[in-house]
Amino acid sequence: MRKRRIAVNSTFLSIALVLTALLVWRAREGQEDEAASPLEGVRVFCEGEEISALYLAQDGSLWVGGRDGVKSLDVETGQVTGYVAEDLELIYAAEICRSFEGSVWIGHNQGVSVLYPDGAREDYEAPLLTGGRVNAILCHGQEVLVGTMEGGNRFVLRDGRWQLSEQYDQEKGLLADPVNVIAAQGGTLWFGSYLANQPGGISILEEDGKGGRHWQYLTTGEGLAHPYINAILLLEDRALAACGQLTAGGLNVLTDSPGGYVVADSFGPADGIPGEKVRWLCLDSAGHLWITTESDGLILCRDASLSHPLEGVCLTWKEGLSDNEIKKIVESDKYYFLAGRYGLTRIEKETVERLLEAGEAPGNS
């Protein structure tokens, strides 16, 4: 039964990649006939490269993960200063993160690699890990969770080295094997599925700290915009779920209730999101909410209050982004860095504040 699920997942993945490539090609062909007016304070590095993961290192450099491994960039010049792991391939994996004791975790197509503070490196791959590429990594408290195309993995630190402590798949509580997103708040873990329609959606695991567990599930039957989950952002009073694939999806607002989480609100193109598929969510240190899409750019909102329609500024390649698909956003004290399908965009924080003050990008009035 497990082999059959793996084959089905591989088929869906192949079809999705082909369709995505066609849509991106059409979008880029259409861009050639339009004029771009890059904003002041916006620069593009690594032009033409697909960027899948970003990490701001302790020394202030920016680690960039892509097809040619993980390299280190100078944040001021955009110049490559060296390679962290040249042998790894990151085509889709969206996470590089640092665990509490200083190890850096890199998700890639073959598994996950851990760079220990003492300089040692350890690679975890199937069959130790659930199989397939790594889609998500979450460093949460004194644990690390890793999501792959065939399940979730939980690691704990023992005797100075990280060891697998538990796994999750459809047989152990998940709605579906593929884990595309992991989020956590207190004793609650959120798993978002991908390339899964039967039913696909969000699996929520609540743990009481005494061994008690309770699973809850949210699907399109409960109001999700799409069964494919691309990002989950946990706020103090609610959660945001980015859903969709290709030309369908949206943003859902989830709130807690006596019976569990419910879909309380939904947002799509009619509400100001520039595209159907919502690709990534980021709440930055200034409280601004970034909502990105698969192929139509992003909308930048002053905060996460969310209204109908959304109040914010839309940005695309015409304003200077590398392209219209932004997969990941990290920030330094002066800049935002946006990982795109065709490059890395750096935006000055002063530029963002000017845009929000004006209420629109120049030329979009």
XYZ file of C-alpha atoms in Angstrom:
365
model
C 0.000 0.000 0.000
C 2.854 2.368 0.854
C 4.573 1.712 -2.484
C 1.353 2.553 -4.290
C 1.099 5.898 -2.471
C 4.700 6.682 -3.387
C 3.993 5.963 -7.068
C 0.851 8.126 -7.031
C 2.722 10.989 -5.330
C 5.504 10.776 -7.933
C 2.989 10.907 -10.777
C 1.216 13.949 -9.326
C 4.571 15.641 -8.741
C 5.710 15.095 -12.341
C 2.444 16.448 -13.753
C 2.551 19.459 -11.409
C 6.121 20.323 -12.374
C 5.324 20.208 -16.101
C 2.208 22.373 -15.728
C 4.030 24.844 -13.489
C 6.869 25.158 -16.003
C 4.388 25.882 -18.810
C 2.603 28.557 -16.790
C 5.867 30.229 -15.783
C 7.067 30.180 -19.404
C 3.839 31.817 -20.575
C 4.062 34.436 -17.846
C 7.651 35.306 -18.707
C 6.868 35.458 -22.438
C 4.121 37.949 -21.706
C 6.446 40.076 -19.581
C 8.634 40.855 -22.587
C 5.915 43.102 -24.001
C 5.558 45.147 -20.807
C 7.774 47.903 -19.463
C 9.502 47.538 -16.096
C 10.111 50.458 -13.726
C 12.294 49.120 -10.904
C 11.873 50.960 -7.623
C 14.707 52.797 -5.937
C 16.192 50.585 -3.238
C 15.480 47.311 -5.062
C 18.289 45.139 -6.447
C 18.450 41.628 -7.910
C 21.285 39.200 -7.240
C 21.829 35.664 -8.577
C 19.830 36.644 -11.674
C 18.354 33.675 -13.520
C 18.925 31.249 -10.644
C 16.092 29.438 -8.885
C 16.375 30.203 -5.173
C 14.685 27.746 -2.824
C 15.986 28.577 0.662
C 17.440 31.542 2.564
C 19.160 31.821 5.933
C 20.750 34.838 7.583
C 23.871 33.413 9.242
C 25.309 34.432 12.600
C 28.187 36.270 10.881
C 25.742 38.457 8.947
C 26.161 36.723 5.596
C 23.211 35.374 3.635
C 23.086 31.672 2.798
C 21.317 30.993 -0.481
C 20.147 27.484 -1.399
C 19.541 26.413 -4.987
C 20.406 23.898 -7.662
C 24.136 24.455 -7.159
C 24.113 23.917 -3.406
C 24.229 26.419 -0.561
C 26.445 29.465 -1.010
C 27.228 32.467 1.141
C 26.593 36.015 -0.119
C 27.724 39.397 1.107
C 24.466 41.221 1.891
C 25.811 44.583 0.699
C 27.388 43.607 -2.617
C 25.545 40.374 -3.435
C 28.888 38.755 -4.210
C 29.394 35.054 -3.482
C 31.925 34.720 -0.657
C 32.042 30.927 -0.553
C 30.097 27.679 -0.538
C 28.636 26.116 2.594
C 27.598 22.854 0.922
C 28.253 22.661 -2.816
C 27.224 19.008 -3.103
C 23.576 19.557 -2.111
C 20.705 20.259 -4.511
C 17.812 22.408 -3.354
C 15.132 22.700 -6.029
C 12.042 23.040 -3.879
C 13.075 22.684 -0.211
C 12.154 25.941 1.503
C 13.937 25.844 4.854
C 17.350 26.358 6.353
C 17.167 26.941 10.084
C 19.246 27.000 13.275
C 18.396 24.803 16.244
C 18.698 25.938 19.840
C 22.256 24.640 20.411
C 23.677 26.204 17.239
C 23.393 23.470 14.581
C 22.216 24.579 11.142
C 19.769 22.318 9.307
C 19.613 22.288 5.504
C 16.732 20.551 3.728
C 17.477 19.285 0.225
C 16.324 16.834 -2.431
C 17.994 13.815 -0.833
C 17.232 14.497 2.831
C 18.508 16.869 5.501
C 22.060 17.809 6.448
C 23.009 19.047 9.910
C 26.045 21.295 10.353
C 27.109 21.009 13.997
C 28.814 23.851 15.906
C 31.992 21.715 16.193
C 32.308 21.622 12.392
C 30.944 18.107 11.902
C 28.262 17.411 9.305
C 25.708 14.618 9.419
C 23.371 13.683 6.560
C 20.002 12.074 7.280
C 18.325 10.338 4.343
C 15.810 7.570 3.683
C 15.282 4.965 5.021
C 16.087 6.695 8.321
C 13.977 9.654 7.212
C 10.591 9.264 5.615
C 11.352 9.225 1.875
C 11.315 11.915 -0.770
C 12.727 15.422 -0.819
C 12.644 17.580 2.289
C 10.014 20.316 1.990
C 10.093 21.885 5.441
C 12.205 22.169 8.580
C 11.051 23.694 11.844
C 13.354 24.307 14.813
C 10.924 24.392 17.735
C 12.190 24.657 21.293
C 14.554 21.754 21.900
C 13.227 19.730 18.975
C 13.502 19.840 15.190
C 10.760 18.679 12.837
C 11.419 17.720 9.224
C 8.715 17.266 6.580
C 9.273 15.153 3.455
C 7.098 13.936 0.590
C 6.356 10.772 2.579
C 5.847 12.026 6.121
C 7.083 13.992 9.112
C 10.121 13.368 11.322
C 10.853 14.522 14.861
C 14.425 14.878 16.147
C 15.795 15.340 19.671
C 19.343 16.017 20.878
C 21.021 13.160 22.741
C 24.685 13.101 23.776
C 25.509 16.034 21.540
C 24.014 14.538 18.347
C 20.532 14.756 16.856
C 18.561 11.518 16.751
C 15.218 10.585 15.219
C 12.578 10.154 17.924
C 9.276 9.852 16.049
C 7.709 9.783 12.599
C 4.305 10.756 11.231
C 2.484 9.550 8.122
C -1.046 8.722 7.079
C -1.009 5.545 9.162
C 0.089 7.505 12.241
C -2.378 10.359 12.162
C -1.694 12.622 9.164
C -4.348 13.337 6.549
C -1.783 12.463 3.878
C 1.860 11.417 3.726
C 3.376 14.482 1.953
C 4.302 17.150 4.509
C 4.894 20.496 2.805
C 4.608 22.809 5.820
C 5.194 22.480 9.564
C 4.271 25.096 12.167
C 4.160 24.958 15.962
C 2.803 26.962 18.852
C 3.151 25.691 22.400
C 2.186 22.026 22.416
C 0.363 22.160 19.091
C 1.913 21.014 15.800
C 0.499 21.891 12.370
C 1.231 19.812 9.259
C 0.211 21.042 5.807
C -0.020 18.482 2.996
C 0.801 18.837 -0.700
C -0.034 16.883 -3.882
C -2.701 15.052 -1.918
C -6.410 15.253 -2.750
C -7.813 12.384 -0.687
C -8.484 14.524 1.150
C -5.394 16.693 1.782
C -5.306 19.816 3.934
C -4.098 20.526 7.478
C -3.477 18.034 10.292
C -3.295 19.574 13.782
C -1.771 17.594 16.653
C -2.378 18.839 20.194
C -0.201 17.379 22.960
C -0.867 17.963 26.657
C 2.662 17.190 27.818
C 1.520 14.101 29.708
C 1.292 11.721 26.784
C -2.219 12.741 25.741
C -2.777 13.539 22.061
C -5.623 14.802 19.931
C -5.733 15.155 16.136
C -7.910 17.613 14.242
C -8.217 17.962 10.470
C -9.151 20.797 8.144
C -9.963 20.087 4.490
C -11.862 21.765 1.674
C -14.944 20.243 3.301
C -14.356 22.560 6.255
C -13.757 25.548 3.980
C -10.088 25.495 2.989
C -9.499 27.205 -0.358
C -7.474 24.223 -1.641
C -6.123 20.893 -0.290
C -2.502 21.881 -1.057
C -0.957 23.913 1.774
C 2.018 26.154 0.962
C 2.492 28.097 4.204
C 1.018 28.365 7.698
C 1.524 31.500 9.777
C 0.531 31.263 13.448
C -0.505 34.544 15.061
C -1.551 35.178 18.649
C -5.294 34.975 18.026
C -5.554 33.091 14.738
C -3.698 31.213 12.014
C -3.271 32.009 8.327
C -3.060 29.238 5.738
C -1.724 29.801 2.212
C -3.395 27.321 -0.134
C -3.374 26.419 -3.800
C -1.778 24.972 -6.863
C -1.321 26.520 -10.313
C -4.494 28.560 -10.933
C -6.569 27.763 -7.835
C -6.280 28.578 -4.136
C -6.424 31.447 -1.681
C -5.710 32.576 1.866
C -7.722 31.201 4.800
C -8.046 32.668 8.292
C -8.393 29.988 10.973
C -9.641 30.664 14.499
C -9.928 28.463 17.564
C -13.334 27.473 18.859
C -14.660 25.108 21.535
C -14.843 22.385 18.887
C -11.405 23.083 17.413
C -10.099 25.331 14.663
C -12.519 26.569 12.011
C -12.172 28.513 8.767
C -13.373 31.973 9.766
C -12.553 33.970 6.634
C -11.117 33.626 3.141
C -9.271 35.918 0.732
C -8.620 35.650 -3.008
C -8.087 37.829 -6.097
C -11.401 39.620 -5.538
C -10.049 40.754 -2.160
C -6.762 42.109 -3.473
C -4.451 39.100 -3.562
C -2.730 39.378 -6.965
C -3.081 35.686 -7.856
C -5.012 32.507 -7.101
C -2.270 30.363 -5.560
C -0.841 31.857 -2.380
C 2.809 30.800 -2.168
C 4.294 32.194 1.061
C 3.416 34.223 4.168
C 5.774 36.373 6.200
C 5.119 38.613 9.200
C 8.256 40.724 9.502
C 9.779 42.407 12.560
C 7.894 45.646 11.814
C 4.568 43.793 11.809
C 4.098 44.016 8.023
C 2.430 41.038 6.346
C 3.805 39.764 3.032
C 1.483 37.556 0.967
C 3.181 36.102 -2.115
C 1.723 34.176 -5.035
C 2.894 31.531 -7.498
C 3.137 33.706 -10.599
C 1.494 37.094 -9.980
C 3.742 38.870 -7.502
C 2.886 39.796 -3.927
C 0.845 42.138 -1.791
C 2.520 43.887 1.130
C 0.146 44.881 3.953
C 0.975 47.279 6.757
C -0.156 44.712 9.323
C -1.985 41.405 9.695
C -5.399 42.859 10.534
C -6.775 41.879 7.085
C -9.847 43.560 5.650
C -12.041 43.127 2.575
C -10.521 44.295 0.331
C -6.943 44.000 1.543
C -5.123 47.284 2.070
C -1.604 47.049 0.753
C 0.897 47.533 -2.042
C 1.295 45.039 -4.882
C 4.778 44.328 -6.221
C 5.818 42.349 -9.304
C 8.828 42.075 -11.607
C 7.773 45.444 -13.043
C 8.686 47.104 -9.722
C 12.054 45.354 -9.721
C 11.437 41.890 -8.262
C 13.493 39.084 -9.820
C 10.184 37.553 -10.978
C 6.611 37.040 -9.806
C 7.095 33.845 -7.761
C 8.496 34.566 -4.308
C 9.163 31.421 -2.252
C 10.757 32.738 0.915
C 11.490 36.019 2.724
C 14.106 36.774 5.384
C 15.299 40.098 6.757
C 18.418 41.762 8.161
C 18.562 45.060 10.002
C 18.579 47.009 6.691
C 17.093 44.745 4.031
C 14.467 42.216 3.047
C 15.640 39.318 0.887
C 13.122 37.569 -1.374
C 13.851 34.162 -2.907
C 12.438 33.944 -6.415
C 12.263 31.439 -9.202
C 14.659 33.527 -11.279
C 16.792 35.321 -8.738
C 17.215 36.918 -5.324
C 15.621 40.313 -4.687
C 16.949 42.690 -2.026
C 14.655 45.512 -0.893
C 15.767 48.279 1.437
C 13.567 48.625 4.505
C 13.322 52.369 3.900
C 11.807 51.589 0.486
C 9.147 49.401 2.075
C 8.175 52.115 4.542
C 7.894 54.686 1.733
C 5.676 52.336 -0.269
C 3.348 51.695 2.647
C 3.172 55.385 3.443
C 2.234 56.176 -0.168
C -0.240 53.310 -0.274
C 0.872 52.119 -3.716
C 3.902 51.558 -5.902
C 4.752 54.403 -8.299
C 2.988 53.854 -11.593
C 0.245 51.669 -10.086
C -2.219 54.474 -9.541
